[in-house]
mmCIF file of C-alpha atoms and ligand atoms in Angstrom:
data_model
loop_
_atom_site.group_PDB
_atom_site.id
_atom_site.type_symbol
_atom_site.label_atom_id
_atom_site.label_comp_id
_atom_site.label_asym_id
_atom_site.label_seq_id
_atom_site.Cartn_x
_atom_site.Cartn_y
_atom_site.Cartn_z
ATOM 1 C CA MET A 1 103.072 -21.870 -95.717
ATOM 2 C CA ILE A 2 104.161 -18.239 -95.620
ATOM 3 C CA ILE A 3 102.545 -16.353 -92.748
ATOM 4 C CA LEU A 4 101.839 -12.726 -93.672
ATOM 5 C CA LYS A 5 101.936 -10.310 -90.749
ATOM 6 C CA THR A 6 99.597 -7.409 -90.028
ATOM 7 C CA GLU A 7 100.993 -3.945 -89.362
ATOM 8 C CA GLU A 8 100.350 -4.497 -85.673
ATOM 9 C CA GLU A 9 102.300 -7.741 -85.709
ATOM 10 C CA ILE A 10 105.160 -6.065 -87.564
ATOM 11 C CA GLY A 11 105.134 -3.448 -84.823
ATOM 12 C CA ALA A 12 105.445 -6.231 -82.251
ATOM 13 C CA ILE A 13 108.452 -7.696 -84.097
ATOM 14 C CA ARG A 14 109.979 -4.225 -84.294
ATOM 15 C CA LYS A 15 109.811 -3.997 -80.497
ATOM 16 C CA ALA A 16 112.010 -7.080 -80.262
ATOM 17 C CA GLY A 17 114.152 -5.710 -83.107
ATOM 18 C CA ARG A 18 114.857 -2.438 -81.304
ATOM 19 C CA ILE A 19 116.207 -4.352 -78.320
ATOM 20 C CA VAL A 20 118.465 -6.462 -80.557
ATOM 21 C CA ALA A 21 119.757 -3.293 -82.252
ATOM 22 C CA ALA A 22 120.415 -1.591 -78.924
ATOM 23 C CA CYS A 23 122.216 -4.705 -77.699
ATOM 24 C CA HIS A 24 124.446 -4.742 -80.796
ATOM 25 C CA ARG A 25 125.319 -1.083 -80.220
ATOM 26 C CA GLU A 26 126.379 -1.905 -76.667
ATOM 27 C CA ILE A 27 128.384 -4.901 -77.867
ATOM 28 C CA ALA A 28 130.246 -2.650 -80.328
ATOM 29 C CA LYS A 29 131.599 -0.685 -77.354
ATOM 30 C CA ARG A 30 132.738 -3.868 -75.635
ATOM 31 C CA MET A 31 134.440 -5.514 -78.612
ATOM 32 C CA LYS A 32 138.007 -4.703 -77.569
ATOM 33 C CA PRO A 33 141.294 -6.592 -77.356
ATOM 34 C CA GLY A 34 141.281 -8.519 -74.061
ATOM 35 C CA ALA A 35 137.506 -9.057 -74.033
ATOM 36 C CA THR A 36 136.033 -12.549 -74.429
ATOM 37 C CA THR A 37 132.940 -13.665 -76.304
ATOM 38 C CA ALA A 38 131.771 -15.448 -73.129
ATOM 39 C CA GLU A 39 131.678 -12.059 -71.375
ATOM 40 C CA ILE A 40 129.861 -10.539 -74.335
ATOM 41 C CA ASP A 41 127.344 -13.385 -74.320
ATOM 42 C CA ARG A 42 126.640 -12.872 -70.616
ATOM 43 C CA PHE A 43 126.272 -9.148 -71.221
ATOM 44 C CA ALA A 44 123.858 -9.733 -74.132
ATOM 45 C CA GLU A 45 121.712 -12.192 -72.199
ATOM 46 C CA ALA A 46 121.422 -9.824 -69.232
ATOM 47 C CA PHE A 47 120.728 -6.884 -71.567
ATOM 48 C CA LEU A 48 117.874 -8.704 -73.311
ATOM 49 C CA LEU A 49 116.324 -9.826 -70.019
ATOM 50 C CA ARG A 50 116.699 -6.376 -68.459
ATOM 51 C CA ASN A 51 114.834 -4.922 -71.444
ATOM 52 C CA GLY A 52 111.961 -7.380 -71.241
ATOM 53 C CA ALA A 53 113.125 -9.716 -74.024
ATOM 54 C CA LYS A 54 113.915 -13.410 -73.971
ATOM 55 C CA PRO A 55 117.165 -14.670 -75.519
ATOM 56 C CA ALA A 56 115.378 -16.977 -77.966
ATOM 57 C CA GLN A 57 118.485 -18.777 -79.209
ATOM 58 C CA LYS A 58 119.225 -20.191 -75.755
ATOM 59 C CA GLY A 59 117.765 -23.687 -75.659
ATOM 60 C CA TYR A 60 116.683 -23.552 -79.300
ATOM 61 C CA ARG A 61 117.311 -27.083 -80.616
ATOM 62 C CA GLY A 62 119.688 -27.447 -77.692
ATOM 63 C CA TYR A 63 121.824 -24.399 -78.550
ATOM 64 C CA PRO A 64 123.364 -23.494 -75.181
ATOM 65 C CA TYR A 65 123.915 -19.702 -75.366
ATOM 66 C CA ALA A 66 122.064 -16.431 -75.918
ATOM 67 C CA THR A 67 124.385 -15.462 -78.777
ATOM 68 C CA CYS A 68 126.391 -17.141 -81.483
ATOM 69 C CA ALA A 69 129.954 -15.788 -81.467
ATOM 70 C CA SER A 70 131.896 -16.672 -84.586
ATOM 71 C CA VAL A 71 135.560 -15.664 -84.709
ATOM 72 C CA GLY A 72 137.825 -15.696 -87.774
ATOM 73 C CA ASP A 73 137.279 -18.858 -89.815
ATOM 74 C CA VAL A 74 134.067 -19.715 -87.913
ATOM 75 C CA VAL A 75 131.370 -18.782 -90.398
ATOM 76 C CA CYS A 76 128.428 -19.012 -87.952
ATOM 77 C CA HIS A 77 126.970 -20.758 -84.872
ATOM 78 C CA GLY A 78 130.225 -20.494 -82.891
ATOM 79 C CA PHE A 79 129.995 -20.952 -79.116
ATOM 80 C CA PRO A 80 130.954 -17.994 -76.938
ATOM 81 C CA SER A 81 134.279 -18.789 -75.269
ATOM 82 C CA GLY A 82 136.695 -17.587 -72.620
ATOM 83 C CA LYS A 83 139.470 -17.126 -75.145
ATOM 84 C CA THR A 84 140.801 -13.578 -75.209
ATOM 85 C CA LEU A 85 140.117 -11.559 -78.354
ATOM 86 C CA ARG A 86 143.092 -9.914 -80.004
ATOM 87 C CA SER A 87 143.450 -6.835 -82.148
ATOM 88 C CA GLY A 88 142.748 -7.791 -85.753
ATOM 89 C CA ASP A 89 140.189 -10.505 -84.967
ATOM 90 C CA ILE A 90 136.800 -10.343 -86.611
ATOM 91 C CA VAL A 91 133.798 -11.616 -84.685
ATOM 92 C CA THR A 92 130.187 -12.129 -85.714
ATOM 93 C CA ILE A 93 127.607 -11.892 -82.943
ATOM 94 C CA ASP A 94 124.166 -13.267 -83.842
ATOM 95 C CA MET A 95 121.131 -13.138 -81.580
ATOM 96 C CA VAL A 96 117.352 -13.464 -81.515
ATOM 97 C CA ALA A 97 115.207 -11.525 -79.043
ATOM 98 C CA GLU A 98 111.625 -12.515 -78.237
ATOM 99 C CA VAL A 99 109.084 -10.037 -76.879
ATOM 100 C CA ASP A 100 105.465 -11.089 -76.260
ATOM 101 C CA GLY A 101 106.100 -14.167 -78.402
ATOM 102 C CA TRP A 102 107.439 -12.214 -81.412
ATOM 103 C CA MET A 103 111.029 -12.633 -82.578
ATOM 104 C CA ALA A 104 113.654 -10.503 -84.261
ATOM 105 C CA ASP A 105 117.016 -11.783 -85.470
ATOM 106 C CA SER A 106 120.147 -9.826 -86.310
ATOM 107 C CA ALA A 107 123.828 -10.590 -86.690
ATOM 108 C CA TRP A 108 126.661 -8.106 -86.899
ATOM 109 C CA SER A 109 130.354 -8.615 -87.615
ATOM 110 C CA TYR A 110 132.800 -6.598 -85.557
ATOM 111 C CA ALA A 111 136.476 -5.822 -85.918
ATOM 112 C CA VAL A 112 138.485 -6.050 -82.695
ATOM 113 C CA GLY A 113 141.063 -3.273 -82.315
ATOM 114 C CA LYS A 114 142.698 -2.571 -85.641
ATOM 115 C CA PRO A 115 141.604 -4.847 -88.494
ATOM 116 C CA SER A 116 143.814 -5.627 -91.485
ATOM 117 C CA PRO A 117 142.828 -3.893 -94.731
ATOM 118 C CA GLU A 118 141.691 -7.326 -96.009
ATOM 119 C CA ALA A 119 139.401 -7.870 -93.020
ATOM 120 C CA GLU A 120 138.034 -4.359 -93.280
ATOM 121 C CA LYS A 121 137.227 -4.891 -96.949
ATOM 122 C CA LEU A 122 135.448 -8.176 -96.179
ATOM 123 C CA LEU A 123 133.295 -6.552 -93.472
ATOM 124 C CA LYS A 124 132.361 -3.698 -95.762
ATOM 125 C CA ALA A 125 131.400 -6.046 -98.606
ATOM 126 C CA ALA A 126 129.307 -8.269 -96.303
ATOM 127 C CA LYS A 127 127.336 -5.262 -95.054
ATOM 128 C CA GLN A 128 126.931 -3.940 -98.582
ATOM 129 C CA ALA A 129 125.645 -7.333 -99.808
ATOM 130 C CA LEU A 130 122.993 -7.316 -97.065
ATOM 131 C CA TYR A 131 121.824 -3.785 -97.873
ATOM 132 C CA ASP A 132 121.773 -4.468 -101.604
ATOM 133 C CA GLY A 133 119.544 -7.474 -100.887
ATOM 134 C CA ILE A 134 117.272 -5.439 -98.604
ATOM 135 C CA ARG A 135 116.741 -2.862 -101.339
ATOM 136 C CA LYS A 136 115.111 -5.578 -103.473
ATOM 137 C CA ALA A 137 112.706 -6.659 -100.728
ATOM 138 C CA VAL A 138 109.654 -4.940 -102.198
ATOM 139 C CA ALA A 139 106.117 -6.143 -102.838
ATOM 140 C CA GLY A 140 105.704 -7.460 -106.372
ATOM 141 C CA GLY A 141 109.359 -8.472 -106.625
ATOM 142 C CA ARG A 142 110.604 -12.013 -106.210
ATOM 143 C CA LEU A 143 112.858 -13.848 -103.789
ATOM 144 C CA GLY A 144 115.372 -14.315 -106.607
ATOM 145 C CA ASP A 145 115.718 -10.528 -106.859
ATOM 146 C CA ILE A 146 117.081 -10.470 -103.315
ATOM 147 C CA GLY A 147 119.379 -13.450 -103.852
ATOM 148 C CA SER A 148 120.665 -12.108 -107.133
ATOM 149 C CA ALA A 149 121.477 -8.670 -105.674
ATOM 150 C CA VAL A 150 123.350 -10.210 -102.736
ATOM 151 C CA GLN A 151 125.241 -12.578 -104.999
ATOM 152 C CA GLN A 152 126.240 -9.870 -107.466
ATOM 153 C CA THR A 153 127.703 -7.666 -104.755
ATOM 154 C CA ALA A 154 129.676 -10.526 -103.211
ATOM 155 C CA LYS A 155 131.015 -11.536 -106.595
ATOM 156 C CA ARG A 156 131.931 -8.012 -107.609
ATOM 157 C CA GLU A 157 133.896 -7.587 -104.367
ATOM 158 C CA GLY A 158 135.665 -10.925 -104.869
ATOM 159 C CA TYR A 159 134.012 -13.046 -102.170
ATOM 160 C CA ALA A 160 132.157 -16.351 -102.097
ATOM 161 C CA ILE A 161 128.858 -16.794 -100.249
ATOM 162 C CA ILE A 162 128.436 -19.662 -97.798
ATOM 163 C CA ASP A 163 125.228 -20.896 -99.396
ATOM 164 C CA TYR A 164 124.783 -23.741 -96.905
ATOM 165 C CA PHE A 165 123.076 -21.179 -94.637
ATOM 166 C CA VAL A 166 120.043 -19.190 -95.765
ATOM 167 C CA GLY A 167 117.739 -16.482 -94.484
ATOM 168 C CA HIS A 168 114.192 -17.269 -93.446
ATOM 169 C CA GLY A 169 110.753 -16.054 -92.536
ATOM 170 C CA ILE A 170 110.385 -15.130 -88.868
ATOM 171 C CA GLY A 171 107.565 -14.225 -86.509
ATOM 172 C CA ARG A 172 106.202 -16.286 -83.659
ATOM 173 C CA SER A 173 108.738 -18.923 -84.707
ATOM 174 C CA MET A 174 112.417 -18.253 -85.276
ATOM 175 C CA HIS A 175 112.390 -20.085 -88.585
ATOM 176 C CA GLU A 176 109.393 -19.884 -90.900
ATOM 177 C CA GLU A 177 108.946 -20.217 -94.608
ATOM 178 C CA PRO A 178 110.222 -19.110 -97.013
ATOM 179 C CA GLN A 179 113.925 -19.842 -97.178
ATOM 180 C CA VAL A 180 115.792 -16.783 -98.400
ATOM 181 C CA GLU A 181 118.712 -17.866 -100.543
ATOM 182 C CA HIS A 182 121.621 -15.502 -100.985
ATOM 183 C CA ARG A 183 121.932 -16.338 -104.652
ATOM 184 C CA GLY A 184 119.476 -16.615 -107.489
ATOM 185 C CA LYS A 185 118.115 -15.179 -110.656
ATOM 186 C CA ALA A 186 116.311 -11.863 -110.729
ATOM 187 C CA GLY A 187 112.647 -12.391 -111.611
ATOM 188 C CA SER A 188 112.597 -15.980 -110.323
ATOM 189 C CA GLY A 189 111.319 -17.536 -107.116
ATOM 190 C CA LYS A 190 108.358 -16.801 -104.866
ATOM 191 C CA LYS A 191 106.562 -13.476 -105.161
ATOM 192 C CA LEU A 192 107.279 -10.978 -102.406
ATOM 193 C CA ARG A 193 104.139 -9.725 -100.689
ATOM 194 C CA LYS A 194 103.280 -7.042 -98.199
ATOM 195 C CA GLY A 195 103.368 -8.507 -94.696
ATOM 196 C CA MET A 196 106.240 -10.908 -95.283
ATOM 197 C CA VAL A 197 108.848 -10.682 -92.520
ATOM 198 C CA LEU A 198 112.188 -12.147 -93.521
ATOM 199 C CA THR A 199 115.798 -12.311 -92.497
ATOM 200 C CA ILE A 200 118.521 -11.630 -95.015
ATOM 201 C CA GLU A 201 121.871 -12.834 -93.687
ATOM 202 C CA PRO A 202 124.586 -13.533 -96.239
ATOM 203 C CA ILE A 203 127.889 -14.931 -95.006
ATOM 204 C CA LEU A 204 130.796 -13.861 -97.215
ATOM 205 C CA THR A 205 134.173 -15.546 -97.146
ATOM 206 C CA MET A 206 137.639 -14.738 -98.438
ATOM 207 C CA GLY A 207 138.019 -18.326 -99.641
ATOM 208 C CA GLU A 208 135.831 -21.149 -100.881
ATOM 209 C CA ASN A 209 132.302 -21.758 -99.682
ATOM 210 C CA ARG A 210 132.642 -25.277 -98.298
ATOM 211 C CA ILE A 211 132.176 -25.669 -94.554
ATOM 212 C CA VAL A 212 132.894 -28.222 -91.842
ATOM 213 C CA ILE A 213 131.066 -28.592 -88.518
ATOM 214 C CA ASP A 214 133.019 -29.085 -85.273
ATOM 215 C CA ASP A 215 132.373 -31.989 -82.917
ATOM 216 C CA ASP A 216 130.175 -29.718 -80.781
ATOM 217 C CA GLY A 217 127.578 -30.140 -83.548
ATOM 218 C CA TRP A 218 127.179 -26.371 -84.070
ATOM 219 C CA THR A 219 130.375 -24.485 -84.863
ATOM 220 C CA ALA A 220 130.546 -24.083 -88.659
ATOM 221 C CA ARG A 221 133.981 -23.278 -90.093
ATOM 222 C CA SER A 222 135.192 -22.606 -93.574
ATOM 223 C CA ALA A 223 136.801 -25.810 -94.859
ATOM 224 C CA ASP A 224 139.835 -23.863 -96.121
ATOM 225 C CA GLY A 225 140.324 -21.852 -92.911
ATOM 226 C CA LYS A 226 139.641 -18.527 -94.610
ATOM 227 C CA TRP A 227 137.765 -15.862 -92.682
ATOM 228 C CA ALA A 228 134.083 -15.010 -93.039
ATOM 229 C CA ALA A 229 131.803 -12.129 -92.102
ATOM 230 C CA GLN A 230 128.034 -11.796 -91.816
ATOM 231 C CA PHE A 231 125.460 -9.066 -91.398
ATOM 232 C CA GLU A 232 121.823 -9.944 -90.838
ATOM 233 C CA HIS A 233 118.652 -7.916 -90.468
ATOM 234 C CA THR A 234 115.013 -8.831 -89.961
ATOM 235 C CA ILE A 235 112.996 -6.868 -92.500
ATOM 236 C CA ALA A 236 109.308 -6.417 -93.364
ATOM 237 C CA ILE A 237 107.870 -5.995 -96.827
ATOM 238 C CA THR A 238 105.407 -3.117 -97.143
ATOM 239 C CA ASP A 239 103.640 -1.163 -99.878
ATOM 240 C CA GLY A 240 106.717 1.022 -100.146
ATOM 241 C CA GLU A 241 110.283 0.738 -98.895
ATOM 242 C CA PRO A 242 111.224 -2.333 -96.846
ATOM 243 C CA LEU A 243 111.251 -1.745 -93.090
ATOM 244 C CA ILE A 244 114.415 -2.782 -91.301
ATOM 245 C CA LEU A 245 113.088 -4.029 -87.965
ATOM 246 C CA THR A 246 116.524 -4.574 -86.396
ATOM 247 C CA ASP A 247 117.947 -1.257 -87.567
ATOM 248 C CA GLN A 248 121.135 -0.102 -85.888
ATOM 249 C CA ASP A 249 120.815 3.600 -86.569
HETATM 250 N N1 LIG B 1 120.094 -16.396 -85.478
HETATM 251 C C1 LIG B 1 120.298 -17.551 -86.293
HETATM 252 C C2 LIG B 1 119.689 -17.327 -87.652
HETATM 253 O O1 LIG B 1 120.099 -16.401 -88.255
HETATM 254 C C3 LIG B 1 119.902 -18.809 -85.645
HETATM 255 C C4 LIG B 1 121.028 -19.300 -84.851
HETATM 256 S S1 LIG B 1 120.844 -20.934 -84.505
HETATM 257 C C5 LIG B 1 120.568 -20.976 -82.846
HETATM 258 O O2 LIG B 1 118.842 -18.028 -88.140
HETATM 259 F F1 LIG B 1 120.401 -22.176 -82.512
HETATM 260 F F2 LIG B 1 121.568 -20.422 -82.252
HETATM 261 F F3 LIG B 1 119.485 -20.296 -82.559
HETATM 262 CO CO1 LIG B 2 120.571 -14.686 -86.765
#
């Protein structure tokens, strides 16, 4: 069942979204050679709490941290670690904030120090794929419009999409219906309606889209060791333009 949200409820999700966005902006300043993702995780958790939000990922299905920190070939759900980041690394930080029971989810990929031209191109394409998907999130359209737009951008830029992981509805629960696939056919799939709140979160990789999961049960890596990047927003469908509830700007 897809739970449509009222404007008031979307406002409540936006409150959580603003805190996530502010936290990402602070993380951007801290993503430097010599930093560790464990430090960044501790910072993020304290930042959310200080701003009246709960780090909703912590304890979710046993996930032990406030953030997922996915470096290099880790495509998502990496554990924050004490390993020092080096110039040229790329790191995705994903987090969910909960305010008054409403959740917002956003992931951002960061370059540490000076990225290679290849890494820079991957990051740019991953962000572009997200925004091209968001543009199709309008009432009267279909889920396949979003998936198709994301897929076309990734393909045009020469990247595969890790289709094992999908976007989702979000609200009082972190994961609600529908699943938002990052591939599809325009004009197909469920109808998009005003009041839907969804995440769009494509993971693009330089290699193939097969993954393996580490023994920790969470860390998902590309099977071929190639790097991946991901940008994710929580968005709301309205009468007009989609609202980006975890906007960075
Ligand atoms: N934020 C993630 C998503 O995009 C969920 C991460 S799994 C968790 O759906 F266990 F860490 F919460
Ligand atoms: Co997320």
